[in-house]
One Martini backbone bead per residue (centre of mass of N, CA, C, O) as a GRO file, in nm:
protein
  269
    1MET     BB    1  -6.263  12.004  -3.358
    2SER     BB    2  -6.126  11.805  -3.153
    3SER     BB    3  -5.921  11.536  -3.125
    4ALA     BB    4  -6.089  11.395  -2.903
    5GLU     BB    5  -6.359  11.381  -3.080
    6ASN     BB    6  -6.218  11.164  -3.293
    7ILE     BB    7  -6.231  10.947  -3.090
    8THR     BB    8  -6.288  10.608  -3.084
    9PRO     BB    9  -6.429  10.403  -2.893
   10ALA     BB   10  -6.381  10.120  -2.753
   11PRO     BB   11  -6.508   9.828  -2.761
   12GLN     BB   12  -6.730   9.659  -2.559
   13PRO     BB   13  -6.796   9.401  -2.394
   14PRO     BB   14  -7.027   9.194  -2.335
   15PRO     BB   15  -7.230   9.095  -2.112
   16LEU     BB   16  -7.285   8.852  -1.901
   17ASP     BB   17  -7.540   8.566  -1.920
   18PHE     BB   18  -7.372   8.419  -1.681
   19VAL     BB   19  -7.233   8.193  -1.476
   20SER     BB   20  -6.913   8.141  -1.349
   21LEU     BB   21  -6.682   7.856  -1.355
   22CYS     BB   22  -6.413   7.737  -1.177
   23VAL     BB   23  -6.207   7.488  -1.327
   24ARG     BB   24  -5.988   7.293  -1.127
   25VAL     BB   25  -5.729   7.122  -1.227
   26PRO     BB   26  -5.514   6.927  -1.103
   27LYS     BB   27  -5.201   7.036  -1.163
   28SER     BB   28  -5.303   7.315  -1.368
   29GLY     BB   29  -5.283   7.602  -1.243
   30SER     BB   30  -5.518   7.652  -1.027
   31GLU     BB   31  -5.416   7.882  -0.847
   32SER     BB   32  -5.376   8.085  -1.076
   33LEU     BB   33  -5.663   8.084  -1.185
   34SER     BB   34  -5.805   8.184  -0.933
   35LYS     BB   35  -5.652   8.452  -0.909
   36LEU     BB   36  -5.728   8.562  -1.187
   37LEU     BB   37  -6.044   8.558  -1.143
   38ARG     BB   38  -6.058   8.736  -0.893
   39GLU     BB   39  -5.959   8.979  -1.053
   40ALA     BB   40  -6.159   8.981  -1.298
   41PHE     BB   41  -6.418   8.958  -1.068
   42ALA     BB   42  -6.402   9.198  -0.852
   43SER     BB   43  -6.692   9.343  -0.928
   44ARG     BB   44  -6.801   9.073  -0.833
   45ARG     BB   45  -6.942   8.797  -0.719
   46THR     BB   46  -6.813   8.537  -0.499
   47PHE     BB   47  -6.859   8.188  -0.483
   48TYR     BB   48  -6.823   7.924  -0.267
   49LEU     BB   49  -6.668   7.596  -0.327
   50PRO     BB   50  -6.596   7.293  -0.273
   51SER     BB   51  -6.500   7.002  -0.338
   52THR     BB   52  -6.643   6.741  -0.568
   53ILE     BB   53  -6.399   6.566  -0.609
   54LYS     BB   54  -6.387   6.215  -0.536
   55LEU     BB   55  -6.129   6.003  -0.483
   56ASP     BB   56  -6.033   5.845  -0.227
   57GLY     BB   57  -6.339   5.813  -0.128
   58SER     BB   58  -6.402   5.573  -0.341
   59ILE     BB   59  -6.184   5.350  -0.177
   60SER     BB   60  -6.240   5.482   0.122
   61ALA     BB   61  -6.389   5.534   0.420
   62PHE     BB   62  -6.187   5.730   0.545
   63GLN     BB   63  -6.163   5.920   0.296
   64ASN     BB   64  -6.462   5.992   0.296
   65PHE     BB   65  -6.458   6.127   0.570
   66ARG     BB   66  -6.251   6.344   0.501
   67PHE     BB   67  -6.410   6.479   0.277
   68ARG     BB   68  -6.661   6.555   0.451
   69ARG     BB   69  -6.514   6.710   0.672
   70THR     BB   70  -6.384   6.928   0.494
   71ARG     BB   71  -6.641   7.034   0.367
   72SER     BB   72  -6.788   7.118   0.628
   73ARG     BB   73  -6.574   7.317   0.729
   74ASN     BB   74  -6.579   7.508   0.483
   75LEU     BB   75  -6.882   7.576   0.498
   76MET     BB   76  -6.884   7.693   0.784
   77ARG     BB   77  -6.677   7.921   0.728
   78GLN     BB   78  -6.851   8.055   0.486
   79TYR     BB   79  -7.187   7.989   0.587
   80GLY     BB   80  -7.274   7.829   0.863
   81THR     BB   81  -7.281   7.542   0.706
   82PRO     BB   82  -7.261   7.181   0.623
   83SER     BB   83  -7.457   7.214   0.376
   84ILE     BB   84  -7.452   7.169   0.038
   85ASP     BB   85  -7.751   7.212  -0.034
   86ALA     BB   86  -7.782   7.492   0.098
   87VAL     BB   87  -7.565   7.630  -0.076
   88PHE     BB   88  -7.683   7.579  -0.351
   89ALA     BB   89  -7.947   7.731  -0.295
   90ARG     BB   90  -7.814   8.005  -0.243
   91ILE     BB   91  -7.671   8.039  -0.514
   92ALA     BB   92  -7.919   8.003  -0.700
   93ALA     BB   93  -8.065   8.262  -0.569
   94GLN     BB   94  -7.812   8.487  -0.587
   95ALA     BB   95  -7.693   8.438  -0.850
   96THR     BB   96  -7.570   8.628  -1.124
   97ALA     BB   97  -7.493   8.754  -1.399
   98GLY     BB   98  -7.125   8.765  -1.373
   99ASP     BB   99  -7.062   8.572  -1.173
  100LEU     BB  100  -6.865   8.368  -0.937
  101ILE     BB  101  -6.731   8.035  -0.908
  102ASP     BB  102  -6.524   7.917  -0.637
  103GLY     BB  103  -6.237   7.698  -0.505
  104GLY     BB  104  -6.218   7.402  -0.559
  105HIS     BB  105  -6.249   7.088  -0.708
  106ILE     BB  106  -6.478   7.144  -0.955
  107ASP     BB  107  -6.748   7.010  -1.118
  108PHE     BB  108  -6.962   7.094  -1.364
  109PRO     BB  109  -7.215   6.902  -1.342
  110THR     BB  110  -7.288   6.958  -1.044
  111VAL     BB  111  -7.349   7.268  -1.084
  112ARG     BB  112  -7.544   7.262  -1.330
  113ALA     BB  113  -7.774   7.115  -1.160
  114GLN     BB  114  -7.808   7.400  -0.975
  115VAL     BB  115  -7.684   7.619  -1.189
  116GLN     BB  116  -7.860   7.869  -1.390
  117PRO     BB  117  -7.667   7.985  -1.598
  118LEU     BB  118  -7.364   7.798  -1.710
  119ARG     BB  119  -7.005   7.854  -1.726
  120MET     BB  120  -6.673   7.778  -1.804
  121ILE     BB  121  -6.339   7.807  -1.657
  122THR     BB  122  -6.029   7.679  -1.797
  123ILE     BB  123  -5.727   7.465  -1.757
  124LEU     BB  124  -5.475   7.283  -1.920
  125ARG     BB  125  -5.261   6.985  -1.903
  126HIS     BB  126  -5.035   6.774  -1.955
  127PRO     BB  127  -5.063   6.464  -1.820
  128VAL     BB  128  -4.765   6.402  -1.766
  129ASP     BB  129  -4.697   6.663  -1.610
  130ARG     BB  130  -4.922   6.636  -1.402
  131VAL     BB  131  -4.828   6.368  -1.265
  132SER     BB  132  -4.544   6.455  -1.191
  133SER     BB  133  -4.636   6.688  -1.007
  134GLU     BB  134  -4.815   6.526  -0.818
  135TYR     BB  135  -4.597   6.343  -0.702
  136ARG     BB  136  -4.404   6.558  -0.594
  137TYR     BB  137  -4.607   6.706  -0.411
  138ALA     BB  138  -4.716   6.469  -0.239
  139ARG     BB  139  -4.448   6.361  -0.131
  140ALA     BB  140  -4.330   6.617   0.000
  141GLY     BB  141  -4.571   6.684   0.184
  142HIS     BB  142  -4.575   6.418   0.348
  143LEU     BB  143  -4.272   6.422   0.454
  144ARG     BB  144  -4.327   6.692   0.631
  145LYS     BB  145  -4.491   6.544   0.817
  146ASN     BB  146  -4.608   6.419   1.082
  147ILE     BB  147  -4.718   6.128   1.202
  148VAL     BB  148  -5.012   6.211   1.257
  149SER     BB  149  -5.066   6.352   0.981
  150ARG     BB  150  -5.014   6.099   0.806
  151LEU     BB  151  -5.266   5.937   0.901
  152ASP     BB  152  -5.451   6.203   0.785
  153ALA     BB  153  -5.403   6.148   0.489
  154ALA     BB  154  -5.391   6.115   0.175
  155LEU     BB  155  -5.363   5.841  -0.021
  156ASN     BB  156  -5.183   5.946  -0.256
  157ALA     BB  157  -4.964   6.057  -0.064
  158LYS     BB  158  -4.885   5.790   0.064
  159MET     BB  159  -4.801   5.655  -0.204
  160ALA     BB  160  -4.583   5.860  -0.289
  161ALA     BB  161  -4.405   5.814  -0.028
  162ARG     BB  162  -4.373   5.491  -0.061
  163HIS     BB  163  -4.304   5.533  -0.368
  164ASP     BB  164  -4.208   5.526  -0.659
  165PHE     BB  165  -4.314   5.616  -0.964
  166ASP     BB  166  -4.398   5.332  -1.051
  167GLY     BB  167  -4.564   5.265  -0.799
  168TYR     BB  168  -4.762   5.496  -0.832
  169LEU     BB  169  -4.872   5.404  -1.108
  170ASP     BB  170  -4.979   5.137  -1.012
  171PHE     BB  171  -5.193   5.255  -0.825
  172LEU     BB  172  -5.351   5.420  -1.036
  173LEU     BB  173  -5.412   5.178  -1.230
  174ASP     BB  174  -5.566   5.003  -1.016
  175HIS     BB  175  -5.753   5.298  -1.000
  176GLY     BB  176  -5.865   5.417  -1.279
  177GLU     BB  177  -6.170   5.490  -1.210
  178THR     BB  178  -6.063   5.720  -1.007
  179TYR     BB  179  -5.783   5.861  -1.152
  180GLY     BB  180  -5.884   5.885  -1.432
  181SER     BB  181  -5.949   6.143  -1.629
  182ILE     BB  182  -5.989   6.419  -1.456
  183ALA     BB  183  -6.042   6.648  -1.656
  184SER     BB  184  -6.298   6.531  -1.785
  185ARG     BB  185  -6.457   6.525  -1.518
  186CYS     BB  186  -6.450   6.826  -1.455
  187ILE     BB  187  -6.595   6.914  -1.739
  188GLY     BB  188  -6.789   6.662  -1.848
  189TRP     BB  189  -6.646   6.458  -2.044
  190ASP     BB  190  -6.726   6.134  -2.202
  191GLY     BB  191  -6.574   6.091  -2.506
  192ALA     BB  192  -6.826   6.122  -2.726
  193GLU     BB  193  -6.874   6.401  -2.746
  194ASP     BB  194  -6.848   6.671  -2.921
  195LEU     BB  195  -6.622   6.910  -2.845
  196ARG     BB  196  -6.719   7.159  -2.993
  197ALA     BB  197  -7.009   7.146  -2.884
  198TYR     BB  198  -6.944   7.140  -2.581
  199PHE     BB  199  -6.786   7.406  -2.565
  200SER     BB  200  -6.999   7.595  -2.689
  201GLN     BB  201  -7.211   7.537  -2.450
  202ASN     BB  202  -6.997   7.541  -2.166
  203VAL     BB  203  -6.763   7.745  -2.263
  204PHE     BB  204  -6.594   8.049  -2.218
  205HIS     BB  205  -6.293   7.952  -2.118
  206SER     BB  206  -5.984   7.819  -2.267
  207GLY     BB  207  -5.677   7.613  -2.227
  208VAL     BB  208  -5.321   7.615  -2.178
  209LEU     BB  209  -5.051   7.634  -1.973
  210GLU     BB  210  -4.828   7.655  -2.204
  211GLU     BB  211  -5.035   7.921  -2.293
  212SER     BB  212  -5.082   8.156  -2.073
  213ALA     BB  213  -5.057   8.427  -2.223
  214ARG     BB  214  -5.273   8.370  -2.433
  215TYR     BB  215  -5.501   8.308  -2.239
  216THR     BB  216  -5.505   8.586  -2.094
  217ARG     BB  217  -5.546   8.771  -2.335
  218SER     BB  218  -5.818   8.648  -2.427
  219LEU     BB  219  -5.972   8.700  -2.165
  220GLY     BB  220  -5.935   9.007  -2.161
  221GLU     BB  221  -6.091   9.059  -2.424
  222LYS     BB  222  -6.367   8.947  -2.321
  223LEU     BB  223  -6.361   9.155  -2.052
  224GLY     BB  224  -6.197   9.428  -2.084
  225LEU     BB  225  -5.896   9.346  -1.978
  226ASP     BB  226  -5.584   9.371  -1.798
  227LEU     BB  227  -5.398   9.078  -1.785
  228SER     BB  228  -5.213   8.850  -1.563
  229PHE     BB  229  -5.034   8.570  -1.500
  230PRO     BB  230  -5.020   8.397  -1.196
  231TYR     BB  231  -4.738   8.237  -1.072
  232THR     BB  232  -4.861   7.968  -0.881
  233ASN     BB  233  -4.625   7.751  -0.717
  234ARG     BB  234  -4.651   7.470  -0.488
  235SER     BB  235  -4.432   7.321  -0.587
  236THR     BB  236  -4.150   7.105  -0.583
  237LYS     BB  237  -3.825   7.001  -0.696
  238SER     BB  238  -3.826   6.784  -0.510
  239GLY     BB  239  -3.814   6.484  -0.662
  240SER     BB  240  -3.791   6.494  -0.949
  241VAL     BB  241  -3.938   6.392  -1.269
  242SER     BB  242  -3.851   6.198  -1.572
  243PRO     BB  243  -4.019   6.040  -1.782
  244THR     BB  244  -4.034   5.767  -1.939
  245ALA     BB  245  -4.158   5.605  -2.201
  246SER     BB  246  -4.312   5.401  -2.026
  247GLN     BB  247  -4.446   5.605  -1.833
  248ARG     BB  248  -4.593   5.769  -2.046
  249ALA     BB  249  -4.769   5.537  -2.149
  250ARG     BB  250  -4.917   5.491  -1.879
  251ILE     BB  251  -5.039   5.771  -1.850
  252GLU     BB  252  -5.192   5.768  -2.123
  253ARG     BB  253  -5.372   5.531  -2.034
  254LEU     BB  254  -5.500   5.655  -1.781
  255HIS     BB  255  -5.542   5.942  -1.975
  256ALA     BB  256  -5.688   5.909  -2.254
  257ARG     BB  257  -5.909   6.130  -2.253
  258ASP     BB  258  -5.717   6.364  -2.181
  259MET     BB  259  -5.550   6.349  -2.435
  260GLN     BB  260  -5.774   6.426  -2.627
  261LEU     BB  261  -5.846   6.693  -2.494
  262TYR     BB  262  -5.570   6.831  -2.512
  263GLU     BB  263  -5.521   6.806  -2.819
  264TRP     BB  264  -5.771   6.963  -2.900
  265GLN     BB  265  -5.709   7.225  -2.749
  266ARG     BB  266  -5.433   7.285  -2.880
  267ALA     BB  267  -5.568   7.294  -3.178
  268ASN     BB  268  -5.808   7.512  -3.040
  269LEU     BB  269  -5.703   7.811  -2.942
   0.00000   0.00000   0.00000
């Protein structure tokens, strides 16, 4: 018997029996996560969905128009229809176990109501770092725009460009029901349900951005692939902020549920 015949094949991961949804929490390595999953699921079909999380549109008729206009344009470009209902029907009919849904900042409950069986893949980031990055990115991006483009910009970007970091936090806290605990809203956790039970039922893979190498290695083991985390950082260091103790406390109040979520995830990697 040759030595090759004595080699025991490595066990292969079981095939997925659900459709996977990439849940991209804003400013939490979401571009990198999307790129990672597109690579990991390259042999499967990927279905596009635009953002379903409507932030600015919840407090401004103009911003609601912008949200719907952008969504319709993205759907037309991808599917030739502006109807989100038609696209959900198409995905529900065509997606099979092992496929991936990716695209914008999509919340899990919205897609779960349309596509089953479904489980999410997501990554979290400490809320304080997330808000600091959000402010820096939104402010720098808005200030680079011309005057006409600034008029048609997102509301939070306008506020970031108009105010210092404290003023920006004032705006977010004044609209806490809109901007607060965004990560929890993306994954669909209400703050009351037991997190271990919720994750067991709905999550295929999760982790934290601060442990991206560990996150990627574990995902690769589940899929039987050798993966590396693509560090895609669209933020700029211009205007960087280091939150004070007072600012950190305010962010933690705004994202109280996200703090619970992050700390639980960090302790249960």
